[in-house]
Each structure stands twice: as structure tokens, then as C-alpha cells.
CSV table of C-alpha atoms in Angstrom, one decimal:
chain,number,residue,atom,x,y,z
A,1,UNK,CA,-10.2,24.2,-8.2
A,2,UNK,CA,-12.6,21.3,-7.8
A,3,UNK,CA,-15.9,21.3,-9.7
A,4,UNK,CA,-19.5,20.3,-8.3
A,5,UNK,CA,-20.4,19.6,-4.9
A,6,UNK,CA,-17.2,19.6,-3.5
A,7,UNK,CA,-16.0,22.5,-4.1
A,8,UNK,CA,-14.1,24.2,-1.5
A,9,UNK,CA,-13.9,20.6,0.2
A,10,UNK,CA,-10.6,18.5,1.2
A,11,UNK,CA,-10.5,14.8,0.4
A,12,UNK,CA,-13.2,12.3,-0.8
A,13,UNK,CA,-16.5,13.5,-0.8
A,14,UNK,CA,-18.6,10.7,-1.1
A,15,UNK,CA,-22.2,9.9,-2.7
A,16,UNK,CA,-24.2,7.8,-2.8
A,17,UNK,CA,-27.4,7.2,-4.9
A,18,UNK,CA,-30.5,4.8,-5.6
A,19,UNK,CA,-32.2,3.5,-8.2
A,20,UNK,CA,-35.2,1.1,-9.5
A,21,UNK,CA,-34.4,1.4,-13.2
A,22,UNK,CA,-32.2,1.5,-15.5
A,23,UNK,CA,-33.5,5.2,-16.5
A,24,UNK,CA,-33.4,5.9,-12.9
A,25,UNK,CA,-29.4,4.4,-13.3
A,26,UNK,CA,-28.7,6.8,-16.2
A,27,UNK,CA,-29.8,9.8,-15.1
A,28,UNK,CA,-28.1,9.8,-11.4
A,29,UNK,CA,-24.8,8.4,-13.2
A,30,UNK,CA,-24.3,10.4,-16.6
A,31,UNK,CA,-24.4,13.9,-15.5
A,32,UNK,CA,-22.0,13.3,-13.1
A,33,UNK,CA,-19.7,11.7,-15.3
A,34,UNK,CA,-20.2,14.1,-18.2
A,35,UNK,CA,-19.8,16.9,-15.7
A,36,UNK,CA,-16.5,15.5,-14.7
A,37,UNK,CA,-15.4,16.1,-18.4
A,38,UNK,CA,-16.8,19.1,-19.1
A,39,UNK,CA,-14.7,20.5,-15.9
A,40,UNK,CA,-11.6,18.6,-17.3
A,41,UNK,CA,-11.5,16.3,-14.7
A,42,UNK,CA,-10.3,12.7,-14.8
A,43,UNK,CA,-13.5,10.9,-14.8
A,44,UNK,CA,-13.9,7.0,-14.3
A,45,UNK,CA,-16.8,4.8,-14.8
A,46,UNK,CA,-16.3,1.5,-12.9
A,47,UNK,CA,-19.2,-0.5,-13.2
A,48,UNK,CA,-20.2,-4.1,-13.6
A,49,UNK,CA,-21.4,-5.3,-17.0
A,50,UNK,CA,-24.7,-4.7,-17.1
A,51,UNK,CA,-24.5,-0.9,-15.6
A,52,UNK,CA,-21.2,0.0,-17.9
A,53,UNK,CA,-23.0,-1.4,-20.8
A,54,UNK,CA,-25.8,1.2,-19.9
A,55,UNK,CA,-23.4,3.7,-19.2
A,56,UNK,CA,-21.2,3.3,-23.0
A,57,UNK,CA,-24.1,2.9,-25.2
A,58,UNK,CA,-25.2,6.0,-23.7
A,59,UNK,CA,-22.5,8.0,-23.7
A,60,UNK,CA,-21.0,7.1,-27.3
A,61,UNK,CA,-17.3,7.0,-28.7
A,62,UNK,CA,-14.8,9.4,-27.6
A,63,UNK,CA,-16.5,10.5,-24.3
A,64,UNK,CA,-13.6,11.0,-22.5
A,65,UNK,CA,-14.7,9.1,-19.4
A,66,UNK,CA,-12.3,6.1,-18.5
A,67,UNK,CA,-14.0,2.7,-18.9
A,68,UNK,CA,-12.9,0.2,-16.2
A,69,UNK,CA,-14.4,-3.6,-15.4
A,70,UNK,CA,-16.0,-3.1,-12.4
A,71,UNK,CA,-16.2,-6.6,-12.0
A,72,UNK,CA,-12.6,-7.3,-12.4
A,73,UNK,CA,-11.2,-4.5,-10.5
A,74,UNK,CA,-14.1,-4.8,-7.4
A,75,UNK,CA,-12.7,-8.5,-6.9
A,76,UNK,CA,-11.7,-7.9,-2.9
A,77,UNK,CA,-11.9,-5.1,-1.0
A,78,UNK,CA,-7.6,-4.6,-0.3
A,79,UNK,CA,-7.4,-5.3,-3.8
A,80,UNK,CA,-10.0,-2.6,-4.5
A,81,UNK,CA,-8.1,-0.3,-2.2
A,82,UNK,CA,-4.4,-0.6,-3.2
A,83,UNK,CA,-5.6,-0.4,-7.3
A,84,UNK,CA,-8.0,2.8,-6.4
A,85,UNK,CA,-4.9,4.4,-4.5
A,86,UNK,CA,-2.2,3.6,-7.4
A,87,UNK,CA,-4.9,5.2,-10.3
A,88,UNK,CA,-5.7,8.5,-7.6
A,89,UNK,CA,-1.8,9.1,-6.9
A,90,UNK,CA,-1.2,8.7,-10.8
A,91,UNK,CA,-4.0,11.4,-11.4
A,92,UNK,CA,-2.7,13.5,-8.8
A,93,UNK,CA,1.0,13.2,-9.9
A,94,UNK,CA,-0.4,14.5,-13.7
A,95,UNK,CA,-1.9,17.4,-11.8
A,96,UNK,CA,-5.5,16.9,-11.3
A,97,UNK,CA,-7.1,18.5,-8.8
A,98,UNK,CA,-10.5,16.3,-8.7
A,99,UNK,CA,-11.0,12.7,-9.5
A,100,UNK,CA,-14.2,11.4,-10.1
A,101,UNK,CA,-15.0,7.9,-10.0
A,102,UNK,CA,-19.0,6.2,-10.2
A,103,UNK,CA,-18.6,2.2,-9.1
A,104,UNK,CA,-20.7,0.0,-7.6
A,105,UNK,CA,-19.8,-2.7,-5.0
A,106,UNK,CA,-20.7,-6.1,-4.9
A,107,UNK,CA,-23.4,-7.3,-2.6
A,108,UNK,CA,-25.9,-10.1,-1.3
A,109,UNK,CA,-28.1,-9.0,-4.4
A,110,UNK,CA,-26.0,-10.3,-6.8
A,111,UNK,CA,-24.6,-13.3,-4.8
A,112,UNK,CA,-21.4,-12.0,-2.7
A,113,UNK,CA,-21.3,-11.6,1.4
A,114,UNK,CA,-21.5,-8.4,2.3
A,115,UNK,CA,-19.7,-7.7,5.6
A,116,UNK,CA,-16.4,-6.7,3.8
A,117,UNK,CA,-17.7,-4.5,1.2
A,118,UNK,CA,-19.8,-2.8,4.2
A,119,UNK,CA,-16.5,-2.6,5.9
A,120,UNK,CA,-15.1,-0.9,2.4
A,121,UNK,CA,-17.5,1.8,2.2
A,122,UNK,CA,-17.1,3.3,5.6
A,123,UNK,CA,-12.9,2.4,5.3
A,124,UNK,CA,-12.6,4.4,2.1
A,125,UNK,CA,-13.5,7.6,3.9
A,126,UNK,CA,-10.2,7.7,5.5
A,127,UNK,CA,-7.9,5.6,3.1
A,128,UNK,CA,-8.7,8.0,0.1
A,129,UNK,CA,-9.1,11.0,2.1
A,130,UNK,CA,-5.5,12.3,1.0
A,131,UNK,CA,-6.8,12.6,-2.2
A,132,UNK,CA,-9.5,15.1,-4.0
A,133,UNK,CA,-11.5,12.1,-5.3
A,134,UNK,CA,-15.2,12.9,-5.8
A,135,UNK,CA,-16.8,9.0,-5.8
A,136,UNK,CA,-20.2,8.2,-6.4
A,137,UNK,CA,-21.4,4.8,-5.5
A,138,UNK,CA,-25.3,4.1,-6.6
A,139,UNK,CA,-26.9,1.1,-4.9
A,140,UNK,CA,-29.9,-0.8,-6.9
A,141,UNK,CA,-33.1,-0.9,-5.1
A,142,UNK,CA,-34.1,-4.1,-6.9
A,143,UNK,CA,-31.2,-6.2,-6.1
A,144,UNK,CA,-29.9,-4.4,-2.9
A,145,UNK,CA,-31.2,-5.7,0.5
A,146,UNK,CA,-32.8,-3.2,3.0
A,147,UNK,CA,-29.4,-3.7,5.7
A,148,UNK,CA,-27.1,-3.1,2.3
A,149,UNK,CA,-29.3,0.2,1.6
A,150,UNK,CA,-29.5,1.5,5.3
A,151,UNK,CA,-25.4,0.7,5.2
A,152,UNK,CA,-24.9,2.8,2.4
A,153,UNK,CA,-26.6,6.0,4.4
A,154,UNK,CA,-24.4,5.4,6.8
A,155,UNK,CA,-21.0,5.0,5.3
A,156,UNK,CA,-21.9,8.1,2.7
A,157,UNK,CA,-21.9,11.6,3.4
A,158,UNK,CA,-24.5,12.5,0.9
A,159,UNK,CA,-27.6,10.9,-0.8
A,160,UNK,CA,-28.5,11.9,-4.4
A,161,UNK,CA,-31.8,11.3,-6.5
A,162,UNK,CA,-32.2,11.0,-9.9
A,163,UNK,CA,-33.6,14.0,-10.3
A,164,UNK,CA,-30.3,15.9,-9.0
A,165,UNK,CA,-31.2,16.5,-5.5
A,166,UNK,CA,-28.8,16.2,-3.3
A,167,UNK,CA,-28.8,15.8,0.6
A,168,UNK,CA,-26.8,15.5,3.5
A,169,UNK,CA,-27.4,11.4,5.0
A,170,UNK,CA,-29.1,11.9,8.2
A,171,UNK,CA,-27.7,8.9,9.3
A,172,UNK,CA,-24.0,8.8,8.3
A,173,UNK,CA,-21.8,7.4,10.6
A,174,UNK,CA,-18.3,8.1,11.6
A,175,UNK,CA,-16.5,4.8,10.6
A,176,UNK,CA,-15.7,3.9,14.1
A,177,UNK,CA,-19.0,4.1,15.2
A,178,UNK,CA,-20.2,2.3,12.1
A,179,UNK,CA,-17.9,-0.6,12.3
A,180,UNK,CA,-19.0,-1.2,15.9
A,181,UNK,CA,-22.4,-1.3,15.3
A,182,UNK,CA,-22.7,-3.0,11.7
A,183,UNK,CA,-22.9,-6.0,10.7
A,184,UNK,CA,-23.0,-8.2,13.3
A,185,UNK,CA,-24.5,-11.6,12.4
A,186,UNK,CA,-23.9,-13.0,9.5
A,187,UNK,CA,-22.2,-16.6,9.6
A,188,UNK,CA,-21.7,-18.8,6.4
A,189,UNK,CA,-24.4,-21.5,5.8
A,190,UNK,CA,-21.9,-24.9,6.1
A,191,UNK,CA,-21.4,-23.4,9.9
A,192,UNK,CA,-24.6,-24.6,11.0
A,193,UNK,CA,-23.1,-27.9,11.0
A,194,UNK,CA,-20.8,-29.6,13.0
A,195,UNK,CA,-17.0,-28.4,12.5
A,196,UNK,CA,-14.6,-30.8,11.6
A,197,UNK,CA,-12.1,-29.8,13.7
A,198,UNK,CA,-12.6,-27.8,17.0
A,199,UNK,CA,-9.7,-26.8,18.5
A,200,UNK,CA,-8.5,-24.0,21.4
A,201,UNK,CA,-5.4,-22.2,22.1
A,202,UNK,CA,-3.7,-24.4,19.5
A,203,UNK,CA,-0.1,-23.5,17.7
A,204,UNK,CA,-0.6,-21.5,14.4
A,205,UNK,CA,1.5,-24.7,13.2
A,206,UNK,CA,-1.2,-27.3,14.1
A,207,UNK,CA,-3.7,-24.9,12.7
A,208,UNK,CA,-1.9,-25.1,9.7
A,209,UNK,CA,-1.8,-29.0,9.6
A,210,UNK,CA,-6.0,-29.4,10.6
A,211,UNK,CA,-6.8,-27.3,7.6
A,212,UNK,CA,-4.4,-29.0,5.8
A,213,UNK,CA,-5.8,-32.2,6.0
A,214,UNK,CA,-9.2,-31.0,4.9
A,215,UNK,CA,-8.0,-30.5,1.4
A,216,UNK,CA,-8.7,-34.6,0.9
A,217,UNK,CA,-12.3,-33.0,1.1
A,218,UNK,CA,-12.3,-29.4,-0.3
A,219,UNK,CA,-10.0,-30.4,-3.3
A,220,UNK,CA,-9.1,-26.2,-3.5
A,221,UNK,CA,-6.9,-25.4,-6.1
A,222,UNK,CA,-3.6,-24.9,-4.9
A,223,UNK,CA,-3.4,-21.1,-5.2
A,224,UNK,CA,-6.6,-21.2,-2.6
A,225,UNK,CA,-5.6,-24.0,-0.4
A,226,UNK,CA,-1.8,-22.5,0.0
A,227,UNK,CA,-3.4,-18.7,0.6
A,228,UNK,CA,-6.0,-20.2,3.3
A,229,UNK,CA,-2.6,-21.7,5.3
A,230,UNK,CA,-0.7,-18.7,5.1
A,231,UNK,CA,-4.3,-16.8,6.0
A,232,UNK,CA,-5.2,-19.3,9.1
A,233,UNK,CA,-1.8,-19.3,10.1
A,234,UNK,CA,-1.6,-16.0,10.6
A,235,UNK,CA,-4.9,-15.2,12.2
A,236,UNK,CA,-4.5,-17.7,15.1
A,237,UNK,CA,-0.9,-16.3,15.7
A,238,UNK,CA,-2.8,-12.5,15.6
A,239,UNK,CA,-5.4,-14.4,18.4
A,240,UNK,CA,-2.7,-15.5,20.6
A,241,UNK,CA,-0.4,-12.5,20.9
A,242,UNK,CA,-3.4,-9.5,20.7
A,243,UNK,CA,-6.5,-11.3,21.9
A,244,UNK,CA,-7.7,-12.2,24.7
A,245,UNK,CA,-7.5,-16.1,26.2
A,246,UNK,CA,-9.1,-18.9,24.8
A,247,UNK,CA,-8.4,-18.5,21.0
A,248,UNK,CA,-11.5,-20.9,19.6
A,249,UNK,CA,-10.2,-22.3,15.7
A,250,UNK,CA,-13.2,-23.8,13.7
A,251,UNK,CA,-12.7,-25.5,10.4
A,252,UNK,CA,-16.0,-26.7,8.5
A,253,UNK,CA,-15.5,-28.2,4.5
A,254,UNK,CA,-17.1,-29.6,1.7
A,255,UNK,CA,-16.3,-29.9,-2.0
A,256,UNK,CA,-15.0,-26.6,-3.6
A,257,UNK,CA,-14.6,-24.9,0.1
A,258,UNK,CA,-13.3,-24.6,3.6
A,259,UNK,CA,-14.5,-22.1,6.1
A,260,UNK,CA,-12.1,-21.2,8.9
A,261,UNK,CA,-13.2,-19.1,12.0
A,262,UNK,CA,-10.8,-17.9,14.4
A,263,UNK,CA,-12.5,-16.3,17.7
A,264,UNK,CA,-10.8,-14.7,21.1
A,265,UNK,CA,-12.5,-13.0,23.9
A,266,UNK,CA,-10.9,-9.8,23.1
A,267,UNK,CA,-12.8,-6.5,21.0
A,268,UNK,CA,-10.8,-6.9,18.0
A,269,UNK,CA,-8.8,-4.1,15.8
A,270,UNK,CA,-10.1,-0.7,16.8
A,271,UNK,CA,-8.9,0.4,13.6
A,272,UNK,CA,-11.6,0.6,10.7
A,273,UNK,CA,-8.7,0.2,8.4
A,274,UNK,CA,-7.7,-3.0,9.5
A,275,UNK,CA,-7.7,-5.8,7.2
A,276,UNK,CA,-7.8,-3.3,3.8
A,277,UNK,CA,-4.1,-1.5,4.2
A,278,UNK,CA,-1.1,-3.2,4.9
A,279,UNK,CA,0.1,-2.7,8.4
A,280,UNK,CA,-3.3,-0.9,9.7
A,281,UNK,CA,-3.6,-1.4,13.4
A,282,UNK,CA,-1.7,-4.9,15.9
A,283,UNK,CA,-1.6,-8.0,13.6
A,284,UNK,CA,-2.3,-5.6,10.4
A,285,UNK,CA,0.1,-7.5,7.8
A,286,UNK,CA,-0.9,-10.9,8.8
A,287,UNK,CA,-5.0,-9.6,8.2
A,288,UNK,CA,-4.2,-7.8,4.8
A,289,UNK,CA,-2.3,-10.5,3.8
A,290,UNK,CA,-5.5,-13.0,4.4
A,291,UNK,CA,-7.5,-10.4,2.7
A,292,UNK,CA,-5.4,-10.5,-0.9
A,293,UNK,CA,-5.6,-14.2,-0.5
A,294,UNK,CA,-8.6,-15.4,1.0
A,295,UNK,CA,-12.3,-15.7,-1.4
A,296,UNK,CA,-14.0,-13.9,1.2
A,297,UNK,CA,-12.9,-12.4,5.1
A,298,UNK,CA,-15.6,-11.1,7.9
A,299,UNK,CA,-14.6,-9.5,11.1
A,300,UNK,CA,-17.3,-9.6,13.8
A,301,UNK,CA,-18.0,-8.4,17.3
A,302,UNK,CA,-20.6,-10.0,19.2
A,303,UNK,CA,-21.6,-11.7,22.7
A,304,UNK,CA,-19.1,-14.8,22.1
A,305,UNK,CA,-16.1,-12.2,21.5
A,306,UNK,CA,-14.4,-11.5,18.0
A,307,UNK,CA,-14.7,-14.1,15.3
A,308,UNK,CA,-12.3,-13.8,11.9
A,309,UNK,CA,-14.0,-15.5,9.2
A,310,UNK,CA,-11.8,-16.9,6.5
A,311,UNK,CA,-13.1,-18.4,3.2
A,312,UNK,CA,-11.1,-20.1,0.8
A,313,UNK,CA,-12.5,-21.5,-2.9
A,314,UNK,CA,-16.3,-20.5,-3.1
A,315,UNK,CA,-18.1,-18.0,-0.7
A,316,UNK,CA,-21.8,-18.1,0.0
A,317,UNK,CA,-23.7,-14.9,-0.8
């Protein structure tokens, strides 16, 4: 039997909150979590450090909720996804019958791009809908931006205040409809300059030797610089054999980064998974694998057709 607000329900039911203090924080989060114990339930914290340093001074020693760096474990979005799936199938395999699990996602407030974790929150209704996970995911109204608030209606079924109200979002979106109206503008800052290479229809090879060259500016690491290849080599072969004619490749750099966009004339993946499962929709290995390796990836639909963004060593919030 599953405890709270979702009894009787099948899948992730999933929450969302807000807040303008830290009191505000604590008394949306802790019953929650201390509900989930009382009902026996495996019950996860998994916040950043200055909300899970709120959350274990308040709760003490021995609360029985499971204490998880939210900063480490929120590092990508696939990454998010494939760690969230393994701990759910573990609980499930030990017999629970709800999981509960409070986070909060990076955002522009706190310096990170926000097109991927917008893409997260509406994905997650489907990729952890095979298990009876109960998530919560409270946004900060003094940090937050307005679009990262009005995107958290929309990719949550229900809205609850810190006073334990609890509605049903007027505005949630299927995440279908959400991905293909969301999100829509945002470019990194070093592309309002000139790219340094410009190139169309060209061989994933060549892609691979442009960016390449680059490096003599970017100095990446080799970890980053190696993942960005494999990343950009992949996407331009995804434009050539699934989008439609020309395939536009766009490379800006500077020291510490290297920006690629790769844009067809096409509508891009369908699929609202794509990108955060392996093998989720045409092309899907080749995008997940450039989402485990890249700093930052933004998929966009707009007037000038669909445009993968790939970041490699620093992103710009």
C-alpha cells in the first residue's frame, strides 16, 4: 500500500513546491520526509548543500531518511536518470512499495542553463513511471526565474504550499506538448560572435577535425575535448541520416570552452526521452552518449529548424 497522496495511484506522482525561506523550505520538505518514515518507506533527501544542511540539522541523528549530495548526483540530466533508476529498481527489488525522494534541480539561479533540466522534469514523468516513486521537487522563489517557476507547473502534476495544501497544477502539460512549446530561445553568450568555423553538410569526420583544431584555443582537458569529438561526431551523422537537408555545423571557442551547434531543417526527436535514455527515439545512442559526455546539451525547435547545442569544459548559466 502506498502512503500520502498517492495512494491508490500507479507510478510517479510528482510535486512540486515553492518557497521564499528557509522556514518556508522546512516546512514543505520535512513532513514529507518524516511521513515517508513513519509509513516505512524508503525516503531520500537529495538536496544541494545549503538545503540538505537545513534539512539534517533539522531532522537529527538516526532519522532514517537517506542523505544523498544533490550536487554530486544532479551533475547531468542522463546521469541523474540512469542513478535515480538503479536506487528505485534496488528499492523495489527489497520490496518497497513507495519511494520517496525530495531534490532540487539545478537552474539559471544558481548559475547552470536550464533547457536540459526543463527537459528532465517533464522526461521523468514517463522514465520513472514503472516505479511507485512519490518525488517532490521544491523550486526557490528567490533564486528561481519566473520561466523556471512557470516550467515547474507544467512539468508537475501537483503544487504544494508550505502550509500542506495541495493542488492539482492548472497548467501541467503532457510532456509532448511541453517539450514543443518550452524552451525555445536560449543560445549561449560566445554565439553572438562570429563562429570560427561555418560549415554545411560536412562529413562527421571533418566535423571532427574543425573542432579539433580549436583545442590550440580552448585548451579542454582531455576527458572534455575527447567527449565533445565523439559528441559532435555523432550529432552531425544524427543530422545527415534523420534530418532534413542542409545540416548547418557551428563551432565558437575561447579559453576553457568550445560551443558546437549542429542545426537541420527537420522537427527533431518526437520523443521527450530523447537524449536522457540510451536508445530513446532515431539517433538515440549517439544523443545519450553526448549527454554523459558533454558539460551542457540543449535541443531546440524554432523558425531556423532544430539546433543541438553541445558544450564542452565551462557552460554559461
Amino acid at each position: 500500500m502506498r502512503s500520502g497522496a498517492p495512494a491508490g495511484h500507479d507510478g510517479i506522482f510528482h510535486e512540486t513546491a515553492f518557497y521564499g525561506s528557509d522556514d518556508e523550505f522546512l516546512a514543505v520538505v520535512l513532513p514529507f520526509l518524516l511521513d515517508g518514515v513513519a509509513a516505512g518507506e524508503p525516503t531520500v533527501s537529495l538536496f544541494g548543500e545549503h538545503n540538505q544542511r537545513l534539512v539534517r540539522a533539522a531532522l537529527g541523528p538516526d532519522s532514517g531518511v537517506v542523505l544523498i549530495d544533490g550536487d554530486g548526483h544532479y551533475l547531468r540530466p542522463a546521469v541523474a536518470i540512469k542513478r535515480h533508476r538503479e536506487m528505485l529498481a534496488r528499492y523495489v527489488a527489497g520490496g518497497a512499495a513507495q519511494i520517496r525522494i525530495a531534490g532540487d534541480v539545478p537552474h539559471p539561479g544558481v548559475g547552470v542553463p536550464w533547457e536540459w533540466w526543463a527537459r528532465y522534469e517533464a522526461a521523468v514523468n514517463e522514465v520513472y513511471d514503472e516505479f511507485p516513486m512519490y518525488g517532490l521537487c521544491p523550486y526557490d522563489t528567490r533564486t528561481a526565474p519566473a520561466e523556471v517557476l512557470n516550467h515547474a507547473r507544467r512539468t508537475h502534476t501537483h503544487v504544494v504550499s508550505a502550509d500542506g495544501r495541495r493542488e492539482r497544477s492548472a497548467v501541467y502539460q503532457d510532456p509532448r506538448e511541453f517539450l514543443a512549446t518550452a524552451v525555445a530561445s536560449w543560445a549561449d553568450p560566445i554565439e553572438a560572435r562570429p563562429a570560427a568555423v561555418e560549415l554545411v553538410d560536412v562529413p562527421p569526420g571533418r566535423a571532427r577535425a574543425e573542432v579539433a583544431a580549436l583545442q590550440a584555443v580552448a585548451a579542454l582537458s582531455d576527458d572534455d575535448l575527447n567527449g565533445l569529438l565523439v559528441s559532435t561526431s555523432e550529432i552531425v551523422t544524427n543530422g545527415l541520416l534523420h534530418g532534413a537537408d542542409p545540416v548547418r555545423l557551428r563551432v565558437w571557442a575561447e579559453p576553457g570552452r568550445i560551443v558546437v551547434t549542429v542545426t537541420d531543417q527537420g522537427p527533431g526527436p518526437a520523443d521527450p526521452v530523447a537524449g536522457l535514455m540510451p536508445g530513446a527515439g532515431p539517433g538515440g545512442l549517439g544523443l545519450w552518449l553526448a549527454h554523459q559526455l558533454c558539460a551542457y546539451v540543449s535541443l531546440q525547435r524554432g523558425p531556423g529548424g532544430f539546433t543541438i547545442r553541445l558544450i564542452a569544459g565551462e557552460s554559461a548559466g
